[in-house]
Structures are given as C-alpha cells and as structure tokens.
Amino acid sequence: MKTVNSLSGGKTSSYLAARYPADLDVFALVCIDDMNAGGRRIDPKIRQMVNDKLQKYCSDQHEFLSTAEDPLILAAMFDLEQHIGREITWLRGIGFQQISNTMHLIPNKRHRYCTSLLKIDPIFNFLFRYHELPVKMRIGYRADEGHRVGNFKDTYFMATQCDFVIDNIGEQPPGNYKKRKILHPGLKGLRLDRETPPFITRWQEVPFRIGEFPMIEDQIVRQDVQRYWRDKDIEFPVDSNCQFCFWKHPLQIRDNYDRNPGIISSAMVMEEMIGGTFHSALSMQKIVSLAPQLDLFQMKGAGCHGGYCTD
C-alpha cells in the first residue's frame, strides 16, 4: 500500500513532507481562471512552471491563470521540492468561479463544497487513475490540532454511471428538456414535476485512504514547525490556503486584502454576481472596509474541517 503526503503549501504540511518521506507527495492548487484575480502579479516564468506541472496530470483542465491562495505558495512549493529531493505532484480541479456559477451558491460554513471539489476530487481522481486504492494518506495535523482528526473521512463517493430517465409514455427526453412529468426508472414510478436533467448520476462509496497523523503521534506542535523552518531558505505565505476562506477571521481576510487585493476583489465579485456571502456575518465588501489590525498571530491558518487545508 502506497504512502501519500497531502500538502497544502503551508509550513506544517511542508514539515510533514520534509520529515516523513512518502511514496507520493501531492499538492492540489485552488485556481481562479481569471487574470484579474491577481494573476498579473504572478511572475510569467512561475506561471509557466506551474502550467508545466499541471499539464502532466491535469491536461483536461483550464490553463493556470491565478489562484485563490497566496501566490507565494507557488515558489514555496518549488523550493520545497528541492528541499526534500522528491517530486511533488501538482493537481487542480475546475476553477473557483466555475464551481460557484455551476452550484449557483457561494460556499460557506453550511455549504462546504469547496474543499471537496477543489482539493479532494483532484487528489482522488489522480490516485484512482494512476495508483491502487486505498492508500495510506498522511495529513499535516499537529499535536495541538488533534480535534481535527474526527472529521477525517476514509471513503469517497464516486460517480459510476449516468442513467437516462424516460417519460410516462416511454419516450426519451428531448435535448432541450424542460418541465415534464417523468418516470424515474430507479424510483419505482416516482414522478418529478420540476425541471430535471435527462439523466440520473449513480454514486458509489469506495475505499479511498487510511489516515495517518505522524505529527500527532510524535507530539509535534506549532513551535516545533516554526523552529524547523527558521533557518531554511523557503519563503512561505503569511497566511496559507484560500485567502477568503470562510473559516478565517474577518480581520485575517482584511489583512489578506492588503497583500492580495485581486483575490479578495474576485471573491467580492462572486458574492455580487451569485448572491450570498462567504462569511456568515460580513460580506467581502464590508470586510475590506474594516480597520486593519497589527497583531494577527493567533488567526493564522484556516482550520478547514475538510481534512486537506492545513497550515
């Protein structure tokens, strides 16, 4: 069974890669397919290097233009690869705006689909296509983050097939399918009087991974991680993961706006176009109007419950 280090680009998961070698080191990059989201501030050479990496396993996805994460993460991951002496596999899913437009919903604490679609899906698809499942997957949870282990899931719901529905008189729905009474073949005559796709996706829960948390076992805490990287020549982002993540404190997002205004502005546009807000209490527009704070030490990191976004 292969071992896999799941990397987020922060100091903690990078410590995991440096101190606990694995068969595979995978990094799923959250992308925004829009140059206006800070893309013009990314060095063209770095952007080309990222596209070269993504082309290897994600050639079916959009060209890399920008990211919802701090762009410093790009150079940091290339430097980390040199530091550990092993290849890091770069992956990506569809762009953040594509997901929001498809779901017609802004991700928030109640609808936490972003981690599943932007992080988990690309990693599962890569492992399913090129390796044998399940794998032993190491996650960068520190000993002072032990409460997060309870949210770890070891299975994955995989789309296995699509079945076309039929209407009451046995005809196949037309291509321009509209409101019609349909008979779902798998639900014993249940009629659905609403706009329904002409197909039903079948899902299957499959074994995915066996979780390993070596940093918790070895009692590694935040101070140990900071001490390790203190004399290493790798510049990590001040705040890792998506810059506008709804798990972050509003003042942290406000601080991120000063460093990456294009990314936060992109989130602001998504809120305006789709409706709703990322943060439960404030819109991005209100967050950027807050007075900046000097000391945000305890606010670093998103603390995502999805099991992939670590410091």
GROMACS .gro file of N, CA and C in nm, residues 90-226:
model
  411
   90TRP      N    1   0.164   1.809  -0.877
   90TRP     CA    2   0.070   1.922  -0.873
   90TRP      C    3  -0.060   1.880  -0.940
   91LEU      N    4  -0.171   1.913  -0.875
   91LEU     CA    5  -0.304   1.880  -0.927
   91LEU      C    6  -0.394   2.001  -0.916
   92ARG      N    7  -0.502   2.001  -0.991
   92ARG     CA    8  -0.605   2.104  -0.981
   92ARG      C    9  -0.738   2.050  -1.029
   93GLY      N   10  -0.845   2.112  -0.980
   93GLY     CA   11  -0.979   2.082  -1.029
   93GLY      C   12  -1.027   2.198  -1.114
   94ILE      N   13  -1.157   2.213  -1.128
   94ILE     CA   14  -1.209   2.326  -1.204
   94ILE      C   15  -1.190   2.453  -1.123
   95GLY      N   16  -1.201   2.567  -1.191
   95GLY     CA   17  -1.178   2.694  -1.125
   95GLY      C   18  -1.284   2.729  -1.022
   96PHE      N   19  -1.247   2.813  -0.926
   96PHE     CA   20  -1.337   2.851  -0.818
   96PHE      C   21  -1.463   2.916  -0.872
   97GLN      N   22  -1.449   3.005  -0.969
   97GLN     CA   23  -1.566   3.074  -1.023
   97GLN      C   24  -1.657   2.979  -1.099
   98GLN      N   25  -1.598   2.880  -1.168
   98GLN     CA   26  -1.679   2.782  -1.239
   98GLN      C   27  -1.767   2.704  -1.142
   99ILE      N   28  -1.710   2.669  -1.027
   99ILE     CA   29  -1.788   2.595  -0.927
   99ILE      C   30  -1.903   2.680  -0.875
  100SER      N   31  -1.873   2.805  -0.840
  100SER     CA   32  -1.977   2.893  -0.786
  100SER      C   33  -2.088   2.915  -0.887
  101ASN      N   34  -2.051   2.932  -1.014
  101ASN     CA   35  -2.152   2.953  -1.118
  101ASN      C   36  -2.234   2.827  -1.142
  102THR      N   37  -2.171   2.710  -1.134
  102THR     CA   38  -2.242   2.584  -1.155
  102THR      C   39  -2.336   2.553  -1.039
  103MET      N   40  -2.288   2.574  -0.918
  103MET     CA   41  -2.368   2.544  -0.799
  103MET      C   42  -2.470   2.654  -0.770
  104HIS      N   43  -2.449   2.773  -0.830
  104HIS     CA   44  -2.535   2.889  -0.801
  104HIS      C   45  -2.541   2.915  -0.651
  105LEU      N   46  -2.427   2.898  -0.588
  105LEU     CA   47  -2.422   2.909  -0.443
  105LEU      C   48  -2.280   2.943  -0.400
  106ILE      N   49  -2.267   3.040  -0.310
  106ILE     CA   50  -2.138   3.074  -0.253
  106ILE      C   51  -2.106   2.974  -0.142
  107PRO      N   52  -1.989   2.911  -0.143
  107PRO     CA   53  -1.956   2.819  -0.034
  107PRO      C   54  -1.945   2.893   0.099
  108ASN      N   55  -1.992   2.831   0.204
  108ASN     CA   56  -1.985   2.889   0.337
  108ASN      C   57  -1.980   2.775   0.439
  109LYS      N   58  -1.991   2.807   0.566
  109LYS     CA   59  -1.979   2.704   0.669
  109LYS      C   60  -2.091   2.601   0.661
  110ARG      N   61  -2.204   2.640   0.606
  110ARG     CA   62  -2.316   2.547   0.593
  110ARG      C   63  -2.303   2.462   0.467
  111HIS      N   64  -2.253   2.521   0.359
  111HIS     CA   65  -2.237   2.451   0.232
  111HIS      C   66  -2.087   2.447   0.200
  112ARG      N   67  -2.020   2.347   0.254
  112ARG     CA   68  -1.874   2.343   0.245
  112ARG      C   69  -1.830   2.253   0.129
  113TYR      N   70  -1.876   2.285   0.010
  113TYR     CA   71  -1.842   2.200  -0.104
  113TYR      C   72  -1.708   2.234  -0.167
  114CYS      N   73  -1.649   2.347  -0.131
  114CYS     CA   74  -1.528   2.392  -0.200
  114CYS      C   75  -1.410   2.298  -0.175
  115THR      N   76  -1.389   2.254  -0.052
  115THR     CA   77  -1.277   2.164  -0.024
  115THR      C   78  -1.294   2.032  -0.098
  116SER      N   79  -1.415   1.980  -0.101
  116SER     CA   80  -1.439   1.852  -0.169
  116SER      C   81  -1.408   1.862  -0.318
  117LEU      N   82  -1.455   1.968  -0.382
  117LEU     CA   83  -1.440   1.979  -0.527
  117LEU      C   84  -1.303   2.030  -0.569
  118LEU      N   85  -1.241   2.115  -0.489
  118LEU     CA   86  -1.116   2.178  -0.529
  118LEU      C   87  -0.992   2.106  -0.476
  119LYS      N   88  -1.007   2.031  -0.369
  119LYS     CA   89  -0.893   1.961  -0.310
  119LYS      C   90  -0.907   1.809  -0.318
  120ILE      N   91  -1.019   1.758  -0.266
  120ILE     CA   92  -1.033   1.613  -0.255
  120ILE      C   93  -1.052   1.547  -0.391
  121ASP      N   94  -1.139   1.604  -0.474
  121ASP     CA   95  -1.166   1.544  -0.606
  121ASP      C   96  -1.040   1.528  -0.690
  122PRO      N   97  -0.957   1.632  -0.708
  122PRO     CA   98  -0.837   1.614  -0.790
  122PRO      C   99  -0.743   1.507  -0.737
  123ILE      N  100  -0.729   1.501  -0.604
  123ILE     CA  101  -0.638   1.401  -0.546
  123ILE      C  102  -0.694   1.261  -0.565
  124PHE      N  103  -0.825   1.243  -0.540
  124PHE     CA  104  -0.884   1.110  -0.561
  124PHE      C  105  -0.872   1.068  -0.707
  125ASN      N  106  -0.906   1.156  -0.799
  125ASN     CA  107  -0.901   1.121  -0.941
  125ASN      C  108  -0.761   1.081  -0.984
  126PHE      N  109  -0.660   1.151  -0.934
  126PHE     CA  110  -0.521   1.117  -0.967
  126PHE      C  111  -0.485   0.979  -0.914
  127LEU      N  112  -0.517   0.953  -0.788
  127LEU     CA  113  -0.483   0.824  -0.728
  127LEU      C  114  -0.562   0.711  -0.791
  128PHE      N  115  -0.688   0.737  -0.826
  128PHE     CA  116  -0.772   0.634  -0.888
  128PHE      C  117  -0.720   0.596  -1.026
  129ARG      N  118  -0.673   0.695  -1.102
  129ARG     CA  119  -0.628   0.670  -1.238
  129ARG      C  120  -0.491   0.605  -1.245
  130TYR      N  121  -0.401   0.646  -1.157
  130TYR     CA  122  -0.261   0.608  -1.174
  130TYR      C  123  -0.206   0.518  -1.063
  131HIS      N  124  -0.282   0.496  -0.957
  131HIS     CA  125  -0.232   0.416  -0.846
  131HIS      C  126  -0.343   0.326  -0.793
  132GLU      N  127  -0.309   0.244  -0.697
  132GLU     CA  128  -0.406   0.150  -0.640
  132GLU      C  129  -0.462   0.205  -0.509
  133LEU      N  130  -0.593   0.198  -0.495
  133LEU     CA  131  -0.660   0.243  -0.374
  133LEU      C  132  -0.698   0.123  -0.287
  134PRO      N  133  -0.701   0.142  -0.156
  134PRO     CA  134  -0.674   0.266  -0.082
  134PRO      C  135  -0.525   0.289  -0.064
  135VAL      N  136  -0.492   0.410  -0.019
  135VAL     CA  137  -0.355   0.446   0.012
  135VAL      C  138  -0.346   0.487   0.160
  136LYS      N  139  -0.226   0.487   0.212
  136LYS     CA  140  -0.203   0.544   0.344
  136LYS      C  141  -0.174   0.693   0.326
  137MET      N  142  -0.266   0.775   0.369
  137MET     CA  143  -0.253   0.919   0.346
  137MET      C  144  -0.218   0.990   0.476
  138ARG      N  145  -0.109   1.065   0.469
  138ARG     CA  146  -0.065   1.142   0.585
  138ARG      C  147  -0.115   1.285   0.573
  139ILE      N  148  -0.175   1.334   0.680
  139ILE     CA  149  -0.228   1.470   0.685
  139ILE      C  150  -0.149   1.549   0.790
  140GLY      N  151  -0.121   1.674   0.760
  140GLY     CA  152  -0.040   1.757   0.847
  140GLY      C  153  -0.115   1.817   0.964
  141TYR      N  154  -0.170   1.732   1.049
  141TYR     CA  155  -0.231   1.778   1.173
  141TYR      C  156  -0.126   1.771   1.284
  142ARG      N  157  -0.107   1.881   1.353
  142ARG     CA  158  -0.012   1.884   1.464
  142ARG      C  159  -0.077   1.829   1.591
  143ALA      N  160   0.005   1.810   1.694
  143ALA     CA  161  -0.047   1.760   1.821
  143ALA      C  162  -0.143   1.858   1.885
  144ASP      N  163  -0.127   1.988   1.854
  144ASP     CA  164  -0.219   2.088   1.908
  144ASP      C  165  -0.342   2.106   1.819
  145GLU      N  166  -0.360   2.017   1.721
  145GLU     CA  167  -0.478   2.019   1.635
  145GLU      C  168  -0.547   1.883   1.635
  146GLY      N  169  -0.532   1.808   1.741
  146GLY     CA  170  -0.586   1.673   1.746
  146GLY      C  171  -0.736   1.665   1.727
  147HIS      N  172  -0.807   1.773   1.758
  147HIS     CA  173  -0.953   1.773   1.744
  147HIS      C  174  -0.997   1.760   1.599
  148ARG      N  175  -0.908   1.787   1.504
  148ARG     CA  176  -0.946   1.783   1.363
  148ARG      C  177  -0.951   1.642   1.307
  149VAL      N  178  -0.892   1.546   1.377
  149VAL     CA  179  -0.887   1.409   1.327
  149VAL      C  180  -1.027   1.351   1.311
  150GLY      N  181  -1.119   1.391   1.397
  150GLY     CA  182  -1.254   1.336   1.392
  150GLY      C  183  -1.329   1.365   1.264
  151ASN      N  184  -1.284   1.464   1.188
  151ASN     CA  185  -1.351   1.499   1.062
  151ASN      C  186  -1.293   1.425   0.941
  152PHE      N  187  -1.191   1.345   0.964
  152PHE     CA  188  -1.124   1.275   0.854
  152PHE      C  189  -1.214   1.164   0.800
  153LYS      N  190  -1.229   1.158   0.668
  153LYS     CA  191  -1.310   1.054   0.604
  153LYS      C  192  -1.220   0.965   0.519
  154ASP      N  193  -1.243   0.835   0.528
  154ASP     CA  194  -1.157   0.740   0.457
  154ASP      C  195  -1.221   0.683   0.331
  155THR      N  196  -1.341   0.726   0.296
  155THR     CA  197  -1.407   0.681   0.174
  155THR      C  198  -1.440   0.799   0.084
  156TYR      N  199  -1.480   0.768  -0.038
  156TYR     CA  200  -1.510   0.872  -0.136
  156TYR      C  201  -1.633   0.829  -0.216
  157PHE      N  202  -1.725   0.922  -0.238
  157PHE     CA  203  -1.843   0.892  -0.320
  157PHE      C  204  -1.808   0.922  -0.465
  158MET      N  205  -1.805   0.816  -0.545
  158MET     CA  206  -1.759   0.823  -0.682
  158MET      C  207  -1.876   0.804  -0.778
  159ALA      N  208  -1.884   0.889  -0.880
  159ALA     CA  209  -1.985   0.874  -0.984
  159ALA      C  210  -1.947   0.757  -1.073
  160THR      N  211  -2.034   0.657  -1.080
  160THR     CA  212  -2.002   0.535  -1.155
  160THR      C  213  -2.070   0.528  -1.290
  161GLN      N  214  -2.189   0.589  -1.305
  161GLN     CA  215  -2.260   0.584  -1.432
  161GLN      C  216  -2.372   0.687  -1.433
  162CYS      N  217  -2.424   0.714  -1.552
  162CYS     CA  218  -2.539   0.802  -1.570
  162CYS      C  219  -2.649   0.725  -1.641
  163ASP      N  220  -2.771   0.727  -1.586
  163ASP     CA  221  -2.886   0.660  -1.646
  163ASP      C  222  -2.983   0.764  -1.700
  164PHE      N  223  -3.025   0.747  -1.824
  164PHE     CA  224  -3.125   0.837  -1.881
  164PHE      C  225  -3.262   0.806  -1.823
  165VAL      N  226  -3.339   0.910  -1.798
  165VAL     CA  227  -3.475   0.892  -1.750
  165VAL      C  228  -3.569   0.880  -1.870
  166ILE      N  229  -3.691   0.829  -1.845
  166ILE     CA  230  -3.792   0.819  -1.950
  166ILE      C  231  -3.919   0.886  -1.901
  167ASP      N  232  -4.000   0.932  -1.994
  167ASP     CA  233  -4.125   0.995  -1.951
  167ASP      C  234  -4.236   0.890  -1.943
  168ASN      N  235  -4.357   0.937  -1.920
  168ASN     CA  236  -4.467   0.845  -1.892
  168ASN      C  237  -4.508   0.760  -2.011
  169ILE      N  238  -4.473   0.802  -2.131
  169ILE     CA  239  -4.515   0.726  -2.247
  169ILE      C  240  -4.398   0.652  -2.310
  170GLY      N  241  -4.288   0.645  -2.237
  170GLY     CA  242  -4.178   0.562  -2.282
  170GLY      C  243  -4.082   0.630  -2.377
  171GLU      N  244  -4.093   0.760  -2.397
  171GLU     CA  245  -4.003   0.830  -2.487
  171GLU      C  246  -3.881   0.882  -2.412
  172GLN      N  247  -3.772   0.893  -2.486
  172GLN     CA  248  -3.654   0.956  -2.428
  172GLN      C  249  -3.676   1.107  -2.423
  173PRO      N  250  -3.633   1.175  -2.317
  173PRO     CA  251  -3.648   1.321  -2.311
  173PRO      C  252  -3.571   1.387  -2.424
  174PRO      N  253  -3.623   1.494  -2.480
  174PRO     CA  254  -3.553   1.565  -2.587
  174PRO      C  255  -3.431   1.637  -2.533
  175GLY      N  256  -3.345   1.683  -2.623
  175GLY     CA  257  -3.224   1.752  -2.582
  175GLY      C  258  -3.252   1.880  -2.508
  176ASN      N  259  -3.357   1.952  -2.549
  176ASN     CA  260  -3.393   2.076  -2.480
  176ASN      C  261  -3.495   2.048  -2.371
  177TYR      N  262  -3.460   1.959  -2.281
  177TYR     CA  263  -3.551   1.908  -2.179
  177TYR      C  264  -3.602   2.021  -2.090
  178LYS      N  265  -3.735   2.028  -2.072
  178LYS     CA  266  -3.797   2.130  -1.989
  178LYS      C  267  -3.884   2.064  -1.884
  179LYS      N  268  -3.973   2.141  -1.822
  179LYS     CA  269  -4.059   2.085  -1.717
  179LYS      C  270  -4.152   1.980  -1.776
  180ARG      N  271  -4.140   1.857  -1.727
  180ARG     CA  272  -4.225   1.749  -1.774
  180ARG      C  273  -4.243   1.650  -1.660
  181LYS      N  274  -4.351   1.575  -1.664
  181LYS     CA  275  -4.366   1.466  -1.569
  181LYS      C  276  -4.281   1.350  -1.618
  182ILE      N  277  -4.191   1.304  -1.534
  182ILE     CA  278  -4.102   1.196  -1.577
  182ILE      C  279  -4.117   1.078  -1.482
  183LEU      N  280  -4.082   0.964  -1.532
  183LEU     CA  281  -4.083   0.842  -1.452
  183LEU      C  282  -3.939   0.799  -1.433
  184HIS      N  283  -3.892   0.808  -1.312
  184HIS     CA  284  -3.754   0.770  -1.284
  184HIS      C  285  -3.747   0.618  -1.274
  185PRO      N  286  -3.667   0.552  -1.360
  185PRO     CA  287  -3.666   0.405  -1.363
  185PRO      C  288  -3.616   0.342  -1.234
  186GLY      N  289  -3.540   0.417  -1.153
  186GLY     CA  290  -3.486   0.358  -1.032
  186GLY      C  291  -3.567   0.387  -0.908
  187LEU      N  292  -3.674   0.465  -0.921
  187LEU     CA  293  -3.751   0.504  -0.803
  187LEU      C  294  -3.895   0.454  -0.809
  188LYS      N  295  -3.922   0.348  -0.883
  188LYS     CA  296  -4.050   0.277  -0.884
  188LYS      C  297  -4.169   0.370  -0.907
  189GLY      N  298  -4.164   0.442  -1.017
  189GLY     CA  299  -4.280   0.520  -1.056
  189GLY      C  300  -4.290   0.659  -0.998
  190LEU      N  301  -4.188   0.704  -0.926
  190LEU     CA  302  -4.193   0.839  -0.871
  190LEU      C  303  -4.188   0.942  -0.983
  191ARG      N  304  -4.287   1.033  -0.982
  191ARG     CA  305  -4.291   1.137  -1.084
  191ARG      C  306  -4.238   1.268  -1.026
  192LEU      N  307  -4.157   1.334  -1.103
  192LEU     CA  308  -4.096   1.459  -1.058
  192LEU      C  309  -4.148   1.572  -1.144
  193ASP      N  310  -4.227   1.661  -1.085
  193ASP     CA  311  -4.285   1.773  -1.159
  193ASP      C  312  -4.199   1.898  -1.141
  194ARG      N  313  -4.081   1.896  -1.200
  194ARG     CA  314  -3.991   2.010  -1.194
  194ARG      C  315  -3.888   1.995  -1.304
  195GLU      N  316  -3.808   2.098  -1.322
  195GLU     CA  317  -3.701   2.088  -1.421
  195GLU      C  318  -3.600   1.986  -1.372
  196THR      N  319  -3.583   1.881  -1.448
  196THR     CA  320  -3.495   1.772  -1.409
  196THR      C  321  -3.403   1.738  -1.525
  197PRO      N  322  -3.275   1.713  -1.498
  197PRO     CA  323  -3.185   1.672  -1.606
  197PRO      C  324  -3.234   1.543  -1.669
  198PRO      N  325  -3.204   1.519  -1.795
  198PRO     CA  326  -3.249   1.395  -1.860
  198PRO      C  327  -3.167   1.274  -1.820
  199PHE      N  328  -3.090   1.283  -1.713
  199PHE     CA  329  -3.012   1.169  -1.667
  199PHE      C  330  -3.000   1.174  -1.515
  200ILE      N  331  -2.972   1.060  -1.458
  200ILE     CA  332  -2.951   1.047  -1.314
  200ILE      C  333  -2.811   0.991  -1.292
  201THR      N  334  -2.732   1.055  -1.209
  201THR     CA  335  -2.597   1.009  -1.179
  201THR      C  336  -2.602   0.906  -1.066
  202ARG      N  337  -2.537   0.793  -1.089
  202ARG     CA  338  -2.529   0.687  -0.988
  202ARG      C  339  -2.397   0.702  -0.912
  203TRP      N  340  -2.404   0.693  -0.780
  203TRP     CA  341  -2.287   0.712  -0.695
  203TRP      C  342  -2.257   0.585  -0.617
  204GLN      N  343  -2.129   0.565  -0.590
  204GLN     CA  344  -2.087   0.450  -0.511
  204GLN      C  345  -1.979   0.495  -0.412
  205GLU      N  346  -1.992   0.453  -0.288
  205GLU     CA  347  -1.891   0.484  -0.187
  205GLU      C  348  -1.779   0.382  -0.197
  206VAL      N  349  -1.658   0.429  -0.222
  206VAL     CA  350  -1.544   0.340  -0.245
  206VAL      C  351  -1.434   0.369  -0.143
  207PRO      N  352  -1.352   0.269  -0.110
  207PRO     CA  353  -1.237   0.293  -0.021
  207PRO      C  354  -1.140   0.391  -0.085
  208PHE      N  355  -1.090   0.483  -0.007
  208PHE     CA  356  -1.005   0.589  -0.060
  208PHE      C  357  -0.869   0.590   0.009
  209ARG      N  358  -0.869   0.599   0.141
  209ARG     CA  359  -0.743   0.622   0.212
  209ARG      C  360  -0.754   0.574   0.356
  210ILE      N  361  -0.639   0.547   0.412
  210ILE     CA  362  -0.626   0.517   0.554
  210ILE      C  363  -0.546   0.631   0.615
  211GLY      N  364  -0.606   0.702   0.707
  211GLY     CA  365  -0.542   0.820   0.762
  211GLY      C  366  -0.427   0.790   0.856
  212GLU      N  367  -0.319   0.866   0.838
  212GLU     CA  368  -0.205   0.859   0.929
  212GLU      C  369  -0.172   1.001   0.973
  213PHE      N  370  -0.142   1.017   1.101
  213PHE     CA  371  -0.116   1.150   1.157
  213PHE      C  372   0.013   1.145   1.238
  214PRO      N  373   0.126   1.134   1.169
  214PRO     CA  374   0.254   1.113   1.240
  214PRO      C  375   0.294   1.229   1.330
  215MET      N  376   0.253   1.350   1.296
  215MET     CA  377   0.291   1.465   1.379
  215MET      C  378   0.218   1.463   1.513
  216ILE      N  379   0.097   1.410   1.514
  216ILE     CA  380   0.026   1.394   1.640
  216ILE      C  381   0.091   1.284   1.723
  217GLU      N  382   0.128   1.173   1.657
  217GLU     CA  383   0.192   1.062   1.727
  217GLU      C  384   0.325   1.106   1.789
  218ASP      N  385   0.398   1.193   1.719
  218ASP     CA  386   0.528   1.238   1.768
  218ASP      C  387   0.521   1.366   1.849
  219GLN      N  388   0.398   1.412   1.878
  219GLN     CA  389   0.377   1.530   1.963
  219GLN      C  390   0.445   1.655   1.907
  220ILE      N  391   0.434   1.673   1.775
  220ILE     CA  392   0.487   1.793   1.709
  220ILE      C  393   0.384   1.904   1.720
  221VAL      N  394   0.425   2.019   1.773
  221VAL     CA  395   0.334   2.133   1.789
  221VAL      C  396   0.383   2.248   1.702
  222ARG      N  397   0.307   2.357   1.704
  222ARG     CA  398   0.336   2.472   1.618
  222ARG      C  399   0.479   2.524   1.636
  223GLN      N  400   0.525   2.532   1.760
  223GLN     CA  401   0.659   2.584   1.786
  223GLN      C  402   0.767   2.498   1.721
  224ASP      N  403   0.746   2.366   1.717
  224ASP     CA  404   0.843   2.276   1.653
  224ASP      C  405   0.852   2.305   1.504
  225VAL      N  406   0.737   2.328   1.442
  225VAL     CA  407   0.734   2.357   1.299
  225VAL      C  408   0.804   2.490   1.269
  226GLN      N  409   0.772   2.592   1.348
  226GLN     CA  410   0.834   2.723   1.328
  226GLN      C  411   0.985   2.715   1.346
   0.00000   0.00000   0.00000
